[in-house]
Short mmCIF file of C-alpha atoms in Angstrom, two decimals:
data_model
loop_
_atom_site.label_atom_id
_atom_site.label_comp_id
_atom_site.label_asym_id
_atom_site.label_seq_id
_atom_site.Cartn_x
_atom_site.Cartn_y
_atom_site.Cartn_z
CA MET P 1 -19.47 7.57 23.67
CA ASN P 2 -20.32 11.07 24.88
CA ASP P 3 -23.12 13.06 23.27
CA VAL P 4 -21.40 14.78 20.36
CA PRO P 5 -23.35 16.22 17.42
CA GLU P 6 -22.78 14.05 14.34
CA LEU P 7 -22.92 15.22 10.75
CA ALA P 8 -24.70 13.06 8.20
CA HIS P 9 -21.55 13.25 6.08
CA PRO P 10 -18.50 14.08 8.17
CA LEU P 11 -15.43 15.68 6.69
CA ILE P 12 -13.13 12.69 7.17
CA SER P 13 -13.32 8.99 7.96
CA ILE P 14 -10.25 7.37 9.53
CA VAL P 15 -10.30 3.70 8.51
CA THR P 16 -8.15 1.13 10.32
CA PRO P 17 -8.05 -2.68 10.03
CA PHE P 18 -6.97 -4.68 13.10
CA TYR P 19 -5.66 -8.22 13.35
CA ASN P 20 -4.66 -9.78 16.69
CA SER P 21 -4.09 -6.26 17.96
CA VAL P 22 -4.74 -6.52 21.70
CA GLY P 23 -2.25 -4.22 23.41
CA LYS P 24 -0.56 -3.34 20.10
CA ALA P 25 -2.73 -0.41 19.05
CA ASP P 26 -2.91 1.59 22.30
CA ARG P 27 -0.87 4.40 20.79
CA LEU P 28 -3.30 5.08 17.94
CA LEU P 29 -6.48 4.35 19.89
CA SER P 30 -5.43 6.68 22.69
CA THR P 31 -4.87 9.47 20.17
CA LEU P 32 -8.26 8.91 18.54
CA ALA P 33 -9.96 8.86 21.95
CA THR P 34 -8.85 12.46 22.52
CA MET P 35 -10.64 13.72 19.41
CA SER P 36 -14.08 15.28 19.85
CA ASP P 37 -14.44 16.76 16.38
CA PRO P 38 -17.92 16.18 14.83
CA ASP P 39 -16.25 16.36 11.41
CA VAL P 40 -14.42 13.10 12.17
CA GLU P 41 -15.59 9.50 12.23
CA VAL P 42 -13.45 6.43 12.82
CA VAL P 43 -14.12 3.02 11.31
CA TRP P 44 -12.43 0.01 12.92
CA VAL P 45 -12.47 -3.37 11.21
CA ASP P 46 -11.52 -6.48 13.17
CA ASP P 47 -10.10 -8.65 10.38
CA GLY P 48 -10.97 -12.07 11.80
CA SER P 49 -8.63 -11.83 14.80
CA ALA P 50 -7.98 -14.99 16.81
CA ASP P 51 -7.57 -13.06 20.07
CA GLU P 52 -9.83 -10.61 21.93
CA THR P 53 -9.35 -7.75 19.49
CA LEU P 54 -13.09 -7.17 19.05
CA SER P 55 -13.74 -6.64 22.76
CA TYR P 56 -10.52 -4.59 22.94
CA LEU P 57 -11.95 -2.24 20.28
CA GLN P 58 -15.35 -2.14 21.95
CA LYS P 59 -13.67 -1.04 25.16
CA TYR P 60 -11.99 1.85 23.40
CA LYS P 61 -15.21 2.72 21.57
CA SER P 62 -16.80 3.52 24.94
CA LYS P 63 -14.14 6.22 25.40
CA MET P 64 -14.61 7.84 22.01
CA ARG P 65 -15.95 11.39 21.70
CA CYS P 66 -16.49 11.26 17.93
CA ARG P 67 -18.51 8.86 15.81
CA CYS P 68 -17.03 5.35 15.98
CA VAL P 69 -18.00 2.26 13.98
CA VAL P 70 -16.66 -1.17 15.00
CA VAL P 71 -17.24 -4.21 12.77
CA ARG P 72 -15.81 -7.68 12.32
CA GLN P 73 -15.23 -9.78 9.20
CA GLU P 74 -13.45 -13.01 8.31
CA ASN P 75 -9.70 -12.74 7.91
CA LYS P 76 -9.02 -11.23 4.48
CA GLY P 77 -5.80 -9.37 5.21
CA PRO P 78 -5.29 -5.61 5.57
CA GLY P 79 -6.65 -4.93 2.08
CA GLY P 80 -9.92 -6.65 2.92
CA GLY P 81 -10.20 -4.63 6.12
CA ARG P 82 -9.67 -1.36 4.26
CA ASN P 83 -12.20 -2.27 1.57
CA TYR P 84 -14.85 -3.10 4.17
CA GLY P 85 -14.06 0.06 6.10
CA LEU P 86 -14.33 2.17 2.95
CA SER P 87 -17.75 0.68 2.21
CA LEU P 88 -18.97 1.82 5.65
CA ALA P 89 -17.25 5.20 5.75
CA SER P 90 -19.37 8.30 5.12
CA GLY P 91 -16.67 11.00 5.20
CA ARG P 92 -15.85 13.25 2.28
CA TYR P 93 -12.22 12.24 2.73
CA ILE P 94 -10.76 8.85 3.69
CA TRP P 95 -7.58 8.29 5.68
CA PHE P 96 -6.30 4.71 5.85
CA VAL P 97 -4.23 4.41 9.03
CA ASP P 98 -2.38 1.27 10.19
CA SER P 99 -3.22 0.08 13.69
CA ASP P 100 0.36 0.12 14.99
CA ASP P 101 1.12 3.67 13.83
CA ASP P 102 -0.17 7.06 15.00
CA ILE P 103 -1.43 10.34 13.58
CA ASN P 104 -1.30 14.05 14.32
CA PRO P 105 -4.89 15.25 14.95
CA ALA P 106 -3.86 18.75 13.86
CA ALA P 107 -3.90 17.48 10.27
CA ILE P 108 -7.70 17.50 10.39
CA ASN P 109 -7.64 21.30 10.34
CA THR P 110 -5.59 21.20 7.12
CA VAL P 111 -8.13 18.83 5.56
CA ARG P 112 -10.92 21.14 6.74
CA ARG P 113 -9.20 24.14 5.15
CA LEU P 114 -8.64 22.36 1.83
CA GLY P 115 -11.64 20.05 1.81
CA THR P 116 -13.75 22.11 -0.58
CA CYS P 117 -11.08 22.18 -3.29
CA ASP P 118 -11.81 18.66 -4.59
CA TYR P 119 -8.22 17.47 -4.48
CA ASP P 120 -7.91 13.76 -5.24
CA PHE P 121 -5.65 13.55 -2.22
CA ILE P 122 -3.85 15.73 0.28
CA ASP P 123 -0.34 14.47 0.89
CA PHE P 124 1.28 15.04 4.28
CA GLU P 125 4.75 14.47 5.70
CA VAL P 126 5.69 11.56 7.95
CA LYS P 127 8.13 10.80 10.75
CA HIS P 128 9.47 7.28 11.19
CA PHE P 129 10.15 5.62 14.52
CA SER P 130 11.47 2.32 15.82
CA ASP P 131 10.45 1.07 19.26
CA ASP P 132 14.07 0.32 20.19
CA LYS P 133 15.87 3.12 18.29
CA GLY P 134 13.52 6.06 18.47
CA ARG P 135 13.25 8.25 15.40
CA ILE P 136 14.82 6.64 12.33
CA LYS P 137 15.20 7.22 8.62
CA PRO P 138 12.77 5.38 6.30
CA SER P 139 13.79 2.15 4.60
CA ALA P 140 16.26 2.51 1.77
CA GLY P 141 14.76 3.42 -1.58
CA LEU P 142 11.55 4.88 -0.14
CA ARG P 143 10.69 8.44 0.66
CA ALA P 144 7.76 10.15 2.30
CA GLY P 145 5.18 12.09 0.40
CA ALA P 146 4.15 12.07 -3.22
CA LEU P 147 6.99 14.27 -4.43
CA GLU P 148 9.77 16.36 -3.00
CA LEU P 149 7.80 19.51 -3.70
CA PRO P 150 7.12 22.77 -1.90
CA GLU P 151 3.74 23.07 -0.28
CA GLY P 152 1.01 23.81 -2.76
CA GLU P 153 -1.44 22.58 -5.38
CA TYR P 154 -0.32 20.38 -8.27
CA ARG P 155 -2.13 19.17 -11.36
CA ALA P 156 -1.46 16.00 -13.31
CA GLU P 157 0.28 17.48 -16.29
CA GLU P 158 2.65 15.10 -17.99
CA VAL P 159 5.71 16.05 -15.94
CA THR P 160 3.84 15.54 -12.67
CA ARG P 161 2.47 12.16 -13.76
CA TYR P 162 5.97 11.09 -14.77
CA SER P 163 7.28 12.15 -11.36
CA LEU P 164 4.51 10.26 -9.57
CA LEU P 165 5.44 7.14 -11.53
CA LEU P 166 8.98 7.57 -10.25
CA SER P 167 7.67 7.59 -6.68
CA VAL P 168 4.10 8.05 -5.53
CA GLY P 169 5.41 7.75 -1.98
CA TRP P 170 3.83 6.39 1.18
CA LEU P 171 0.11 5.80 0.79
CA TRP P 172 -0.72 6.25 4.47
CA THR P 173 0.45 9.88 4.34
CA LYS P 174 -2.37 10.62 1.90
CA VAL P 175 -5.92 11.62 2.77
CA PHE P 176 -8.01 10.59 -0.25
CA ARG P 177 -11.22 12.15 -1.51
CA ARG P 178 -13.79 9.39 -1.18
CA GLU P 179 -15.50 10.14 -4.49
CA PHE P 180 -12.12 9.85 -6.24
CA LEU P 181 -11.61 6.34 -4.86
CA VAL P 182 -15.15 5.23 -5.60
CA SER P 183 -15.36 6.69 -9.12
CA TYR P 184 -12.25 4.78 -10.19
CA GLY P 185 -13.22 1.60 -8.36
CA VAL P 186 -10.04 1.77 -6.29
CA CYS P 187 -9.86 -1.26 -3.98
CA TYR P 188 -7.12 -3.22 -2.28
CA PRO P 189 -6.31 -6.87 -3.06
CA GLU P 190 -7.62 -9.25 -0.40
CA TYR P 191 -6.14 -12.41 1.16
CA CYS P 192 -2.62 -11.07 0.85
CA VAL P 193 -0.08 -8.62 2.19
CA TYR P 194 1.71 -6.05 0.00
CA GLU P 195 -1.82 -4.87 -0.69
CA ASP P 196 -0.56 -1.34 -1.43
CA THR P 197 1.57 -2.43 -4.38
CA PRO P 198 -1.05 -2.15 -7.18
CA LEU P 199 -1.81 1.44 -6.17
CA PHE P 200 1.82 2.42 -6.78
CA PHE P 201 1.10 1.65 -10.44
CA LEU P 202 -2.48 2.95 -10.66
CA LEU P 203 -2.53 6.20 -8.68
CA PRO P 204 -0.08 8.17 -10.86
CA LEU P 205 -2.30 7.53 -13.89
CA ILE P 206 -5.64 8.58 -12.39
CA VAL P 207 -4.71 11.56 -10.21
CA ARG P 208 -5.86 14.87 -11.66
CA GLN P 209 -4.94 17.27 -8.88
CA PHE P 210 -3.52 17.00 -5.38
CA TYR P 211 -2.18 19.17 -2.61
CA LYS P 212 1.25 18.73 -1.04
CA SER P 213 1.31 19.80 2.61
CA SER P 214 4.47 20.36 4.63
CA ASP P 215 2.64 19.39 7.85
CA VAL P 216 3.68 16.18 9.59
CA ALA P 217 0.49 14.16 9.96
CA TYR P 218 1.64 10.53 10.21
CA PHE P 219 3.93 8.76 12.65
CA HIS P 220 5.14 5.47 11.24
CA HIS P 221 6.36 2.97 13.83
CA GLN P 222 8.58 0.33 12.27
CA GLU P 223 8.33 -3.16 13.69
CA GLN P 224 11.50 -5.19 13.86
CA GLU P 225 9.64 -8.40 13.04
CA SER P 226 6.89 -8.52 10.42
CA VAL P 227 6.03 -10.28 7.18
CA THR P 228 7.75 -7.58 5.15
CA ARG P 229 10.64 -7.06 7.56
CA SER P 230 11.93 -10.09 9.42
CA LEU P 231 15.17 -11.75 10.41
CA GLY P 232 16.02 -15.10 8.86
CA HIS P 233 13.95 -16.99 6.32
CA LYS P 234 10.89 -15.38 4.78
CA SER P 235 7.39 -16.66 5.39
CA SER P 236 5.08 -17.74 2.57
CA ARG P 237 3.29 -14.39 2.73
CA PHE P 238 6.45 -12.54 1.76
CA TYR P 239 5.98 -13.72 -1.82
CA ASP P 240 2.64 -11.90 -2.12
CA ARG P 241 4.74 -8.99 -3.37
CA MET P 242 5.09 -10.71 -6.76
CA PRO P 243 1.47 -11.32 -7.84
CA THR P 244 0.37 -7.94 -6.49
CA ALA P 245 3.07 -6.31 -8.64
CA SER P 246 1.79 -8.24 -11.67
CA TYR P 247 -1.73 -7.04 -10.97
CA GLY P 248 -0.54 -3.46 -10.62
CA LEU P 249 1.11 -3.65 -14.03
CA THR P 250 -2.06 -4.98 -15.67
CA LEU P 251 -4.04 -2.02 -14.29
CA THR P 252 -1.88 0.37 -16.32
CA ASP P 253 -2.79 -1.29 -19.63
CA ARG P 254 -6.07 0.66 -19.66
CA PHE P 255 -4.29 4.00 -19.91
CA THR P 256 -2.52 5.79 -22.71
CA CYS P 257 1.07 6.39 -21.64
CA SER P 258 4.07 7.93 -23.32
CA ARG P 259 7.06 5.75 -24.10
CA SER P 260 8.99 7.17 -21.14
CA GLU P 261 6.04 6.53 -18.80
CA ARG P 262 5.65 2.95 -20.03
CA LEU P 263 9.36 2.38 -19.46
CA LEU P 264 9.04 3.62 -15.86
CA ILE P 265 6.06 1.31 -15.29
CA GLU P 266 8.02 -1.70 -16.53
CA GLU P 267 11.02 -0.76 -14.43
CA LYS P 268 8.78 -0.45 -11.36
CA PHE P 269 7.49 -3.97 -12.02
CA GLN P 270 10.99 -5.37 -12.47
CA SER P 271 12.17 -3.66 -9.30
CA ILE P 272 9.30 -4.82 -7.04
CA PHE P 273 8.80 -8.31 -8.48
CA LEU P 274 12.41 -9.31 -9.08
CA LEU P 275 15.23 -7.04 -7.95
CA LEU P 276 14.03 -6.07 -4.47
CA THR P 277 12.72 -9.58 -3.86
CA VAL P 278 16.05 -11.13 -4.76
CA LYS P 279 17.95 -8.54 -2.71
CA ILE P 280 15.88 -9.34 0.39
CA LEU P 281 16.29 -13.09 -0.18
CA TYR P 282 20.07 -12.68 -0.40
CA ILE P 283 20.11 -10.79 2.89
CA SER P 284 17.83 -13.29 4.63
CA GLY P 285 19.76 -16.32 3.38
CA ASP P 286 16.90 -17.77 1.32
CA TRP P 287 19.24 -18.45 -1.59
CA LEU P 288 17.45 -21.54 -2.86
CA MET P 289 14.35 -19.45 -3.52
CA ILE P 290 16.17 -17.01 -5.78
CA PRO P 291 16.25 -19.20 -8.96
CA ARG P 292 12.55 -19.98 -8.39
CA VAL P 293 11.73 -16.27 -8.22
CA MET P 294 13.78 -15.60 -11.36
CA ARG P 295 12.03 -18.38 -13.26
CA PHE P 296 8.61 -17.10 -12.20
CA TYR P 297 9.64 -13.57 -13.13
CA ARG P 298 10.45 -14.62 -16.70
CA GLU P 299 7.07 -16.34 -16.98
CA GLU P 300 5.25 -13.23 -15.79
CA ALA P 301 7.30 -10.85 -17.93
CA GLN P 302 6.49 -12.93 -21.01
CA ARG P 303 2.80 -13.14 -20.07
CA LEU P 304 2.61 -9.39 -19.52
CA GLY P 305 4.50 -8.58 -22.71
CA ILE P 306 7.42 -6.66 -21.24
CA SER P 307 11.17 -6.92 -21.66
CA ILE P 308 12.46 -9.93 -19.77
CA SER P 309 16.03 -8.87 -19.09
CA PRO P 310 16.50 -6.56 -16.08
CA ARG P 311 20.24 -6.25 -16.76
CA ARG P 312 20.32 -2.50 -17.34
CA MET P 313 18.81 -1.98 -13.87
CA ILE P 314 21.56 -3.98 -12.13
CA SER P 315 24.83 -2.31 -11.22
CA LYS P 316 28.04 -3.94 -12.43
CA SER P 317 29.10 -4.67 -8.85
CA ARG P 318 25.96 -6.74 -8.25
CA LEU P 319 25.66 -8.33 -11.66
CA VAL P 320 27.87 -11.23 -10.63
CA LEU P 321 25.40 -12.12 -7.86
CA TYR P 322 22.58 -12.47 -10.41
CA ILE P 323 24.33 -14.40 -13.19
CA GLY P 324 24.60 -17.76 -11.40
CA PRO P 325 20.99 -17.98 -10.11
CA TRP P 326 19.69 -16.51 -13.40
CA LEU P 327 21.35 -19.28 -15.43
CA LEU P 328 20.30 -21.92 -12.88
CA SER P 329 16.69 -20.76 -13.13
CA TYR P 330 16.54 -22.05 -16.72
CA LEU P 331 16.78 -25.58 -15.33
CA TYR P 332 13.56 -25.12 -13.36
CA PRO P 333 10.12 -25.95 -14.77
CA SER P 334 7.28 -23.43 -14.50
CA GLN P 335 7.03 -22.00 -10.99
CA ARG P 336 3.49 -20.63 -11.22
CA ASN P 337 1.88 -23.58 -9.44
CA PHE P 338 4.63 -23.57 -6.80
CA PHE P 339 3.97 -19.97 -5.77
CA GLU P 340 0.19 -20.37 -6.02
CA LYS P 341 0.36 -23.34 -3.65
CA LEU P 342 2.65 -21.34 -1.34
CA HIS P 343 0.02 -18.62 -1.18
CA LEU P 344 -2.85 -21.06 -0.58
CA HIS P 345 -0.88 -22.64 2.25
CA ALA P 346 -0.54 -19.22 3.90
CA TRP P 347 -4.07 -17.89 3.35
CA GLY P 348 -6.35 -20.80 2.44
CA ALA P 349 -7.69 -18.78 -0.51
CA PRO P 350 -6.32 -17.22 -3.70
CA ILE P 351 -5.71 -13.48 -3.84
CA ARG P 352 -8.93 -11.61 -4.62
CA TYR P 353 -8.78 -8.45 -6.72
CA PRO P 354 -12.12 -6.69 -6.13
CA ALA P 355 -11.46 -3.53 -8.17
CA SER P 356 -14.26 -2.82 -10.63
CA GLU P 357 -12.65 -3.12 -14.05
CA SER P 358 -15.74 -1.69 -15.77
CA VAL P 359 -15.47 1.46 -13.65
CA LEU P 360 -11.79 1.83 -14.50
CA ILE P 361 -12.41 1.32 -18.22
CA ASN P 362 -15.28 3.83 -18.29
CA ASN P 363 -13.18 6.46 -16.56
CA CYS P 364 -10.26 5.85 -18.91
CA ASN P 365 -12.49 6.40 -21.92
CA GLU P 366 -13.98 9.68 -20.72
#
């Protein structure tokens, strides 16, 4: 690394976990290597890779012109990598960036301009790309940014909180104030994928003010094959989406919500845990798993004290696809152990939820 003056507390820390990333992160690492801003530090976490990722990162570190931290930990999944990176980061703001995506360095100037305003996060725009199709639209049902709002400052009045519950948007477009994350004990689940899911439930309820920027800061590169997007049958890790949704719902119990907000929270749970899961399983041909998912959903809905029937969220044209598996699911015994064993087979450890509940409770009672 060249001699660049370093601040004791830089403006922003860019935190990225890596897993078996040799040759797969050149795009992002090349961008970061061009940055010589003393207000920026990068924190790279090798999440127990089985290849030469650590030496790959060390090689790029030698090219860096801003502060660069490289560490290694046992494989805990992307959430574990982000948690470890956050614990090492010293920036006023934190930007979690995936290793196979890219960023626009010009966004740092926006953070610098707004960094003294104590926004909980600054939300940027995103462009989506596919390696074989070029620029593409985002996946159905998802949209970039926190809200479809003009550029400006927004406070968490009831209407804004309700809108955030409708869609908090992509998390990697958001640059978070570090003190905001730490004060609420915000952490990612470990030993799983779909680690972002709980924050879709939590963030709308703890945000006090944020800034919506019209600048494009994030370039999302969609892989054709991944745990969350793959052809054919789903891997065991695909089903991590269900327990992480359950955990997200439990986080909201510590907050006072209006009836309309609570209804949105329950609908979000039903959508992530059941409806989207079943839709993906239909498309992938994993039809035998659908009654199992439905049986497990009813168990979780009863445990969490929410309405079991998702019927009003299903269109009439698709209702016929759900009736048969839904009735068949009543013939199944409890599926909790089945899905727990499926997860242990994939990870060798149960999901760990490291968020500090005492911190969350204290903040809720302020």
